[in-house]
Amino acid sequence: EVQLAESGGGLVQPGGSLRLSCAASGIKFSTYSMTWVRQAPGGGLEWVSAINTVGSNTYYASSVRGRFTISRDNSKNTTYLQMSSLRADDTATYYCAAAGTGVWGQGTLVTVSS
Amino acid sequence: EIVMTQSPVSLPVTPGEPASISCRSSQSLMHSNGHNYLDWYLQKPGKAPQLLIYLASNRASGVPDRFSGSGSDRDFTLKISRVQAEDVGVYYCMQALQTQYTFGQGTKLEIK
C-alpha cells in the first residue's frame, strides 16, 4: 500500500523557519515527482511547490517563491519543504502528494503566530 | 495559471437522489496524448482529500461505481447516481496538466 507521512509541523513565530518532511512507503519513490499542497483553516486547496524525480527541477507558487525550498533525498524516500520568513498567512495544513498517483499524506499543521 | 471554476458551491441532496457538480477550466486540459488531466477529490471533514476520479473519467481504486466523471477540453462533470450519507464533504476538481496544479473552490455536499 502506498503511504505518505508528513511531519515537522507546529507553532512558529512570524519570521521564523520550519522544515516539513514527507516520508514515502509502498512506492518506487525515485520515479515520482512530488508536490506540496496547503489548506488554510476553513479554506480551499492551494498548490505550493513541486520537484521532479531527481531534484533538478523545482517549482513554486508565487506566494512562497524565495521563502520556501523544496528538496528530496531518494535514498531516504523523503521529500522536504524548508520554510523561512514565515507569515501569518502561511498558517495551513500542508499535504504532500506523489504526482500522478492521487496519493496524499494525512497532512501536518503549521501555525504562524506570536 | 489555469483557473478552475466549480458550481454549485453548496449542494443539499436527499439520500438516494442523484447529484451533479460542474467544473470548468480557463484553458483546455487535453494533453497531446489524448487524455484530459482533470481529477476529482472528496475531502471528508477532518481528513485529507481522497481521489475519486482521475483523467476525467476513470474511477480510482475502491471508489463505488455510483461515482462517475465525464467531460473533455474545458468542461467536466462529476455525477453521483444515488447519494448516500457517507458522501458528505467537499468535492474539488483539480487540473494536473500543468505542474502548478490548480483547484476549484470546492462544492460542499450535504444531506437534506
PDB file of C-alpha atoms in Angstrom:
ATOM      1  CA  GLU A   1       0.000   0.000   0.000  1.00  0.00           C
ATOM      2  CA  VAL A   2       1.266   3.447  -0.942  1.00  0.00           C
ATOM      3  CA  GLN A   3       1.606   5.755   2.052  1.00  0.00           C
ATOM      4  CA  LEU A   4       2.890   9.271   2.558  1.00  0.00           C
ATOM      5  CA  ALA A   5       3.511  10.625   6.047  1.00  0.00           C
ATOM      6  CA  GLU A   6       4.185  14.301   6.717  1.00  0.00           C
ATOM      7  CA  SER A   7       5.891  15.572   9.839  1.00  0.00           C
ATOM      8  CA  GLY A   8       7.535  18.697  11.181  1.00  0.00           C
ATOM      9  CA  GLY A   9       4.564  20.990  11.589  1.00  0.00           C
ATOM     10  CA  GLY A  10       3.961  23.094  14.661  1.00  0.00           C
ATOM     11  CA  LEU A  11       3.703  26.585  16.086  1.00  0.00           C
ATOM     12  CA  VAL A  12       6.275  29.108  14.890  1.00  0.00           C
ATOM     13  CA  GLN A  13       6.596  32.864  15.305  1.00  0.00           C
ATOM     14  CA  PRO A  14       6.298  35.226  12.347  1.00  0.00           C
ATOM     15  CA  GLY A  15       9.639  35.446  10.579  1.00  0.00           C
ATOM     16  CA  GLY A  16      10.642  32.013  11.801  1.00  0.00           C
ATOM     17  CA  SER A  17      11.540  28.824   9.956  1.00  0.00           C
ATOM     18  CA  LEU A  18      10.307  25.269   9.837  1.00  0.00           C
ATOM     19  CA  ARG A  19      11.189  22.175   7.834  1.00  0.00           C
ATOM     20  CA  LEU A  20       8.494  19.732   6.813  1.00  0.00           C
ATOM     21  CA  SER A  21       9.254  16.149   5.834  1.00  0.00           C
ATOM     22  CA  CYS A  22       7.239  13.689   3.803  1.00  0.00           C
ATOM     23  CA  ALA A  23       8.254  10.030   4.021  1.00  0.00           C
ATOM     24  CA  ALA A  24       7.008   7.648   1.351  1.00  0.00           C
ATOM     25  CA  SER A  25       6.485   3.895   1.519  1.00  0.00           C
ATOM     26  CA  GLY A  26       4.991   1.344  -0.829  1.00  0.00           C
ATOM     27  CA  ILE A  27       6.144   3.129  -3.994  1.00  0.00           C
ATOM     28  CA  LYS A  28       9.335   3.399  -6.007  1.00  0.00           C
ATOM     29  CA  PHE A  29       9.844   6.911  -4.673  1.00  0.00           C
ATOM     30  CA  SER A  30      12.610   7.911  -7.068  1.00  0.00           C
ATOM     31  CA  THR A  31      10.276   7.579 -10.065  1.00  0.00           C
ATOM     32  CA  TYR A  32       7.683  10.089  -8.850  1.00  0.00           C
ATOM     33  CA  SER A  33       7.659  13.839  -8.872  1.00  0.00           C
ATOM     34  CA  MET A  34       6.459  15.156  -5.521  1.00  0.00           C
ATOM     35  CA  THR A  35       4.168  18.038  -4.693  1.00  0.00           C
ATOM     36  CA  TRP A  36       3.188  20.075  -1.647  1.00  0.00           C
ATOM     37  CA  VAL A  37      -0.337  21.467  -1.317  1.00  0.00           C
ATOM     38  CA  ARG A  38      -1.671  23.520   1.592  1.00  0.00           C
ATOM     39  CA  GLN A  39      -5.049  24.348   3.015  1.00  0.00           C
ATOM     40  CA  ALA A  40      -5.657  27.304   5.286  1.00  0.00           C
ATOM     41  CA  PRO A  41      -8.172  26.742   8.106  1.00  0.00           C
ATOM     42  CA  GLY A  42     -11.636  26.662   6.569  1.00  0.00           C
ATOM     43  CA  GLY A  43     -10.169  27.360   3.139  1.00  0.00           C
ATOM     44  CA  GLY A  44      -9.603  25.663  -0.171  1.00  0.00           C
ATOM     45  CA  LEU A  45      -6.607  23.835  -1.588  1.00  0.00           C
ATOM     46  CA  GLU A  46      -3.551  25.741  -2.808  1.00  0.00           C
ATOM     47  CA  TRP A  47      -0.628  24.208  -4.680  1.00  0.00           C
ATOM     48  CA  VAL A  48       2.672  25.254  -3.070  1.00  0.00           C
ATOM     49  CA  SER A  49       5.627  23.535  -4.687  1.00  0.00           C
ATOM     50  CA  ALA A  50       6.808  20.579  -6.751  1.00  0.00           C
ATOM     51  CA  ILE A  51      10.050  18.761  -7.501  1.00  0.00           C
ATOM     52  CA  ASN A  52      10.951  16.366 -10.274  1.00  0.00           C
ATOM     53  CA  THR A  53      12.218  12.837  -9.771  1.00  0.00           C
ATOM     54  CA  VAL A  54      15.906  13.660  -9.437  1.00  0.00           C
ATOM     55  CA  GLY A  55      15.533  17.025  -7.755  1.00  0.00           C
ATOM     56  CA  SER A  56      16.972  19.015 -10.638  1.00  0.00           C
ATOM     57  CA  ASN A  57      13.785  20.978 -11.321  1.00  0.00           C
ATOM     58  CA  THR A  58      11.781  22.764  -8.661  1.00  0.00           C
ATOM     59  CA  TYR A  59       8.625  24.845  -8.914  1.00  0.00           C
ATOM     60  CA  TYR A  60       6.979  27.302  -6.543  1.00  0.00           C
ATOM     61  CA  ALA A  61       3.785  29.255  -6.173  1.00  0.00           C
ATOM     62  CA  SER A  62       4.384  32.975  -6.363  1.00  0.00           C
ATOM     63  CA  SER A  63       3.172  33.309  -2.745  1.00  0.00           C
ATOM     64  CA  VAL A  64       6.117  31.265  -1.416  1.00  0.00           C
ATOM     65  CA  ARG A  65       8.859  31.746  -4.016  1.00  0.00           C
ATOM     66  CA  GLY A  66      12.051  32.978  -2.407  1.00  0.00           C
ATOM     67  CA  ARG A  67      10.924  31.845   1.056  1.00  0.00           C
ATOM     68  CA  PHE A  68      10.313  28.101   0.643  1.00  0.00           C
ATOM     69  CA  THR A  69      12.698  25.481  -0.718  1.00  0.00           C
ATOM     70  CA  ILE A  70      11.674  22.014  -1.799  1.00  0.00           C
ATOM     71  CA  SER A  71      14.164  19.153  -1.909  1.00  0.00           C
ATOM     72  CA  ARG A  72      14.275  15.394  -1.825  1.00  0.00           C
ATOM     73  CA  ASP A  73      16.501  12.535  -0.737  1.00  0.00           C
ATOM     74  CA  ASN A  74      15.748   9.482  -2.818  1.00  0.00           C
ATOM     75  CA  SER A  75      17.959   7.313  -0.605  1.00  0.00           C
ATOM     76  CA  LYS A  76      15.584   8.093   2.261  1.00  0.00           C
ATOM     77  CA  ASN A  77      12.343   8.102   0.230  1.00  0.00           C
ATOM     78  CA  THR A  78      11.685  11.560   1.634  1.00  0.00           C
ATOM     79  CA  THR A  79      10.845  14.991   0.319  1.00  0.00           C
ATOM     80  CA  TYR A  80      11.275  18.182   2.328  1.00  0.00           C
ATOM     81  CA  LEU A  81       9.828  21.665   2.404  1.00  0.00           C
ATOM     82  CA  GLN A  82      12.085  24.204   4.086  1.00  0.00           C
ATOM     83  CA  MET A  83      10.003  27.226   5.027  1.00  0.00           C
ATOM     84  CA  SER A  84      11.529  30.519   6.127  1.00  0.00           C
ATOM     85  CA  SER A  85      10.350  34.094   6.698  1.00  0.00           C
ATOM     86  CA  LEU A  86       7.039  32.603   7.716  1.00  0.00           C
ATOM     87  CA  ARG A  87       3.968  34.833   7.807  1.00  0.00           C
ATOM     88  CA  ALA A  88       0.561  34.505   9.399  1.00  0.00           C
ATOM     89  CA  ASP A  89      -0.978  33.695   6.020  1.00  0.00           C
ATOM     90  CA  ASP A  90       1.260  30.612   5.752  1.00  0.00           C
ATOM     91  CA  THR A  91      -0.844  29.061   8.510  1.00  0.00           C
ATOM     92  CA  ALA A  92      -2.296  25.910   6.978  1.00  0.00           C
ATOM     93  CA  THR A  93      -2.309  22.158   6.878  1.00  0.00           C
ATOM     94  CA  TYR A  94       0.424  21.081   4.485  1.00  0.00           C
ATOM     95  CA  TYR A  95      -0.062  17.934   2.419  1.00  0.00           C
ATOM     96  CA  CYS A  96       2.449  16.118   0.276  1.00  0.00           C
ATOM     97  CA  ALA A  97       1.356  14.134  -2.768  1.00  0.00           C
ATOM     98  CA  ALA A  98       3.020  11.824  -5.241  1.00  0.00           C
ATOM     99  CA  ALA A  99       2.309  13.235  -8.676  1.00  0.00           C
ATOM    100  CA  GLY A 100       0.122  11.102 -10.884  1.00  0.00           C
ATOM    101  CA  THR A 101      -0.886   8.687  -8.128  1.00  0.00           C
ATOM    102  CA  GLY A 102      -3.661  10.540  -6.329  1.00  0.00           C
ATOM    103  CA  VAL A 103      -1.996   9.561  -3.066  1.00  0.00           C
ATOM    104  CA  TRP A 104      -1.788  12.272  -0.408  1.00  0.00           C
ATOM    105  CA  GLY A 105      -0.451  12.221   3.098  1.00  0.00           C
ATOM    106  CA  GLN A 106      -2.594  12.977   6.127  1.00  0.00           C
ATOM    107  CA  GLY A 107      -1.194  16.492   6.433  1.00  0.00           C
ATOM    108  CA  THR A 108       0.765  18.424   9.042  1.00  0.00           C
ATOM    109  CA  LEU A 109      -0.462  21.667  10.589  1.00  0.00           C
ATOM    110  CA  VAL A 110       1.715  24.754  10.530  1.00  0.00           C
ATOM    111  CA  THR A 111       0.615  27.683  12.697  1.00  0.00           C
ATOM    112  CA  VAL A 112       2.407  31.003  12.379  1.00  0.00           C
ATOM    113  CA  SER A 113       1.570  33.186  15.329  1.00  0.00           C
ATOM    114  CA  SER A 114       3.201  35.236  18.069  1.00  0.00           C
TER     115      SER A 114
ATOM    116  CA  GLU B   1      -2.170  29.766 -14.317  1.00  0.00           C
ATOM    117  CA  ILE B   2      -5.202  27.665 -15.206  1.00  0.00           C
ATOM    118  CA  VAL B   3      -8.268  28.873 -13.323  1.00  0.00           C
ATOM    119  CA  MET B   4     -10.782  26.239 -12.238  1.00  0.00           C
ATOM    120  CA  THR B   5     -14.386  27.208 -11.587  1.00  0.00           C
ATOM    121  CA  GLN B   6     -16.789  24.844  -9.832  1.00  0.00           C
ATOM    122  CA  SER B   7     -20.520  25.009  -9.335  1.00  0.00           C
ATOM    123  CA  PRO B   8     -22.549  24.889  -7.249  1.00  0.00           C
ATOM    124  CA  VAL B   9     -20.768  25.997  -4.081  1.00  0.00           C
ATOM    125  CA  SER B  10     -23.312  24.208  -1.893  1.00  0.00           C
ATOM    126  CA  LEU B  11     -25.286  21.108  -2.811  1.00  0.00           C
ATOM    127  CA  PRO B  12     -28.022  19.819  -0.485  1.00  0.00           C
ATOM    128  CA  VAL B  13     -29.180  16.376  -1.582  1.00  0.00           C
ATOM    129  CA  THR B  14     -31.779  13.887  -0.347  1.00  0.00           C
ATOM    130  CA  PRO B  15     -30.344  10.385   0.197  1.00  0.00           C
ATOM    131  CA  GLY B  16     -30.962   8.169  -2.811  1.00  0.00           C
ATOM    132  CA  GLU B  17     -31.222  11.121  -5.170  1.00  0.00           C
ATOM    133  CA  PRO B  18     -28.630  11.954  -7.839  1.00  0.00           C
ATOM    134  CA  ALA B  19     -26.158  14.836  -7.638  1.00  0.00           C
ATOM    135  CA  SER B  20     -24.020  16.624 -10.187  1.00  0.00           C
ATOM    136  CA  ILE B  21     -21.068  19.014  -9.889  1.00  0.00           C
ATOM    137  CA  SER B  22     -19.678  21.079 -12.719  1.00  0.00           C
ATOM    138  CA  CYS B  23     -16.084  22.166 -13.237  1.00  0.00           C
ATOM    139  CA  ARG B  24     -14.805  24.482 -15.947  1.00  0.00           C
ATOM    140  CA  SER B  25     -11.194  25.343 -16.715  1.00  0.00           C
ATOM    141  CA  SER B  26      -9.872  28.572 -18.223  1.00  0.00           C
ATOM    142  CA  GLN B  27      -7.979  26.592 -20.830  1.00  0.00           C
ATOM    143  CA  SER B  28      -8.116  23.142 -22.343  1.00  0.00           C
ATOM    144  CA  LEU B  29      -6.953  20.260 -20.142  1.00  0.00           C
ATOM    145  CA  MET B  30      -6.479  17.962 -23.113  1.00  0.00           C
ATOM    146  CA  HIS B  31      -2.913  16.724 -23.396  1.00  0.00           C
ATOM    147  CA  SER B  32      -1.341  15.791 -26.720  1.00  0.00           C
ATOM    148  CA  ASN B  33      -1.663  12.163 -25.596  1.00  0.00           C
ATOM    149  CA  GLY B  34      -5.434  12.482 -25.775  1.00  0.00           C
ATOM    150  CA  HIS B  35      -6.075  12.434 -22.031  1.00  0.00           C
ATOM    151  CA  ASN B  36      -7.791  15.176 -20.074  1.00  0.00           C
ATOM    152  CA  TYR B  37      -5.767  15.953 -16.956  1.00  0.00           C
ATOM    153  CA  LEU B  38      -8.672  16.562 -14.611  1.00  0.00           C
ATOM    154  CA  ASP B  39      -9.100  14.836 -11.255  1.00  0.00           C
ATOM    155  CA  TRP B  40     -11.908  14.856  -8.719  1.00  0.00           C
ATOM    156  CA  TYR B  41     -11.294  14.650  -4.975  1.00  0.00           C
ATOM    157  CA  LEU B  42     -13.549  14.319  -1.959  1.00  0.00           C
ATOM    158  CA  GLN B  43     -12.438  15.803   1.335  1.00  0.00           C
ATOM    159  CA  LYS B  44     -14.370  14.446   4.266  1.00  0.00           C
ATOM    160  CA  PRO B  45     -14.408  16.509   7.474  1.00  0.00           C
ATOM    161  CA  GLY B  46     -11.031  16.488   9.200  1.00  0.00           C
ATOM    162  CA  LYS B  47      -9.438  14.274   6.558  1.00  0.00           C
ATOM    163  CA  ALA B  48      -7.057  14.631   3.639  1.00  0.00           C
ATOM    164  CA  PRO B  49      -8.550  14.785   0.147  1.00  0.00           C
ATOM    165  CA  GLN B  50      -9.122  11.366  -1.404  1.00  0.00           C
ATOM    166  CA  LEU B  51      -9.000  10.687  -5.113  1.00  0.00           C
ATOM    167  CA  LEU B  52     -12.299   9.734  -6.722  1.00  0.00           C
ATOM    168  CA  ILE B  53     -11.753  10.212 -10.455  1.00  0.00           C
ATOM    169  CA  TYR B  54      -8.573  10.664 -12.494  1.00  0.00           C
ATOM    170  CA  LEU B  55      -8.063  11.679 -16.110  1.00  0.00           C
ATOM    171  CA  ALA B  56     -11.626  12.993 -16.150  1.00  0.00           C
ATOM    172  CA  SER B  57     -13.469   9.680 -16.243  1.00  0.00           C
ATOM    173  CA  ASN B  58     -11.505   6.907 -14.511  1.00  0.00           C
ATOM    174  CA  ARG B  59     -12.632   5.788 -11.087  1.00  0.00           C
ATOM    175  CA  ALA B  60      -9.840   5.389  -8.570  1.00  0.00           C
ATOM    176  CA  SER B  61      -9.354   2.055  -6.858  1.00  0.00           C
ATOM    177  CA  GLY B  62     -12.065   1.305  -4.321  1.00  0.00           C
ATOM    178  CA  VAL B  63     -14.376   4.112  -5.392  1.00  0.00           C
ATOM    179  CA  PRO B  64     -18.020   2.999  -5.631  1.00  0.00           C
ATOM    180  CA  ASP B  65     -19.492   2.857  -9.112  1.00  0.00           C
ATOM    181  CA  ARG B  66     -22.173   5.389  -8.173  1.00  0.00           C
ATOM    182  CA  PHE B  67     -19.455   7.983  -8.833  1.00  0.00           C
ATOM    183  CA  SER B  68     -18.744   8.859 -12.452  1.00  0.00           C
ATOM    184  CA  GLY B  69     -16.797  11.560 -14.246  1.00  0.00           C
ATOM    185  CA  SER B  70     -17.270  12.922 -17.727  1.00  0.00           C
ATOM    186  CA  GLY B  71     -16.267  15.797 -19.943  1.00  0.00           C
ATOM    187  CA  SER B  72     -13.421  16.964 -22.105  1.00  0.00           C
ATOM    188  CA  ASP B  73     -11.422  20.024 -23.054  1.00  0.00           C
ATOM    189  CA  ARG B  74     -12.715  22.684 -20.619  1.00  0.00           C
ATOM    190  CA  ASP B  75     -15.984  21.309 -19.244  1.00  0.00           C
ATOM    191  CA  PHE B  76     -16.235  18.460 -16.779  1.00  0.00           C
ATOM    192  CA  THR B  77     -18.882  16.879 -14.571  1.00  0.00           C
ATOM    193  CA  LEU B  78     -18.891  14.643 -11.533  1.00  0.00           C
ATOM    194  CA  LYS B  79     -22.077  12.683 -11.003  1.00  0.00           C
ATOM    195  CA  ILE B  80     -23.273  10.636  -8.070  1.00  0.00           C
ATOM    196  CA  SER B  81     -26.092   8.362  -9.159  1.00  0.00           C
ATOM    197  CA  ARG B  82     -27.610   7.845  -5.703  1.00  0.00           C
ATOM    198  CA  VAL B  83     -26.208   9.921  -2.864  1.00  0.00           C
ATOM    199  CA  GLN B  84     -25.513   8.182   0.421  1.00  0.00           C
ATOM    200  CA  ALA B  85     -24.907   9.723   3.826  1.00  0.00           C
ATOM    201  CA  GLU B  86     -21.206   8.829   3.661  1.00  0.00           C
ATOM    202  CA  ASP B  87     -20.777  11.037   0.569  1.00  0.00           C
ATOM    203  CA  VAL B  88     -20.918  14.280   2.574  1.00  0.00           C
ATOM    204  CA  GLY B  89     -17.888  16.508   2.356  1.00  0.00           C
ATOM    205  CA  VAL B  90     -16.283  18.968  -0.014  1.00  0.00           C
ATOM    206  CA  TYR B  91     -15.634  17.965  -3.610  1.00  0.00           C
ATOM    207  CA  TYR B  92     -12.773  19.545  -5.534  1.00  0.00           C
ATOM    208  CA  CYS B  93     -11.781  19.377  -9.153  1.00  0.00           C
ATOM    209  CA  MET B  94      -8.078  19.729  -9.871  1.00  0.00           C
ATOM    210  CA  GLN B  95      -6.166  20.213 -13.077  1.00  0.00           C
ATOM    211  CA  ALA B  96      -2.913  18.270 -13.373  1.00  0.00           C
ATOM    212  CA  LEU B  97      -1.997  19.349 -16.887  1.00  0.00           C
ATOM    213  CA  GLN B  98       0.477  21.890 -15.562  1.00  0.00           C
ATOM    214  CA  THR B  99       2.996  21.247 -12.801  1.00  0.00           C
ATOM    215  CA  GLN B 100       1.356  24.098 -10.912  1.00  0.00           C
ATOM    216  CA  TYR B 101      -1.825  22.266 -10.022  1.00  0.00           C
ATOM    217  CA  THR B 102      -4.905  24.415  -9.515  1.00  0.00           C
ATOM    218  CA  PHE B 103      -8.154  23.569  -7.809  1.00  0.00           C
ATOM    219  CA  GLY B 104     -11.766  24.551  -7.987  1.00  0.00           C
ATOM    220  CA  GLN B 105     -13.107  26.392  -4.961  1.00  0.00           C
ATOM    221  CA  GLY B 106     -14.966  23.310  -3.778  1.00  0.00           C
ATOM    222  CA  THR B 107     -18.558  22.098  -3.609  1.00  0.00           C
ATOM    223  CA  LYS B 108     -19.939  21.228  -0.203  1.00  0.00           C
ATOM    224  CA  LEU B 109     -22.354  18.326  -0.408  1.00  0.00           C
ATOM    225  CA  GLU B 110     -24.732  17.987   2.495  1.00  0.00           C
ATOM    226  CA  ILE B 111     -27.614  15.696   3.226  1.00  0.00           C
ATOM    227  CA  LYS B 112     -31.085  17.213   3.402  1.00  0.00           C
TER     228      LYS B 112
END
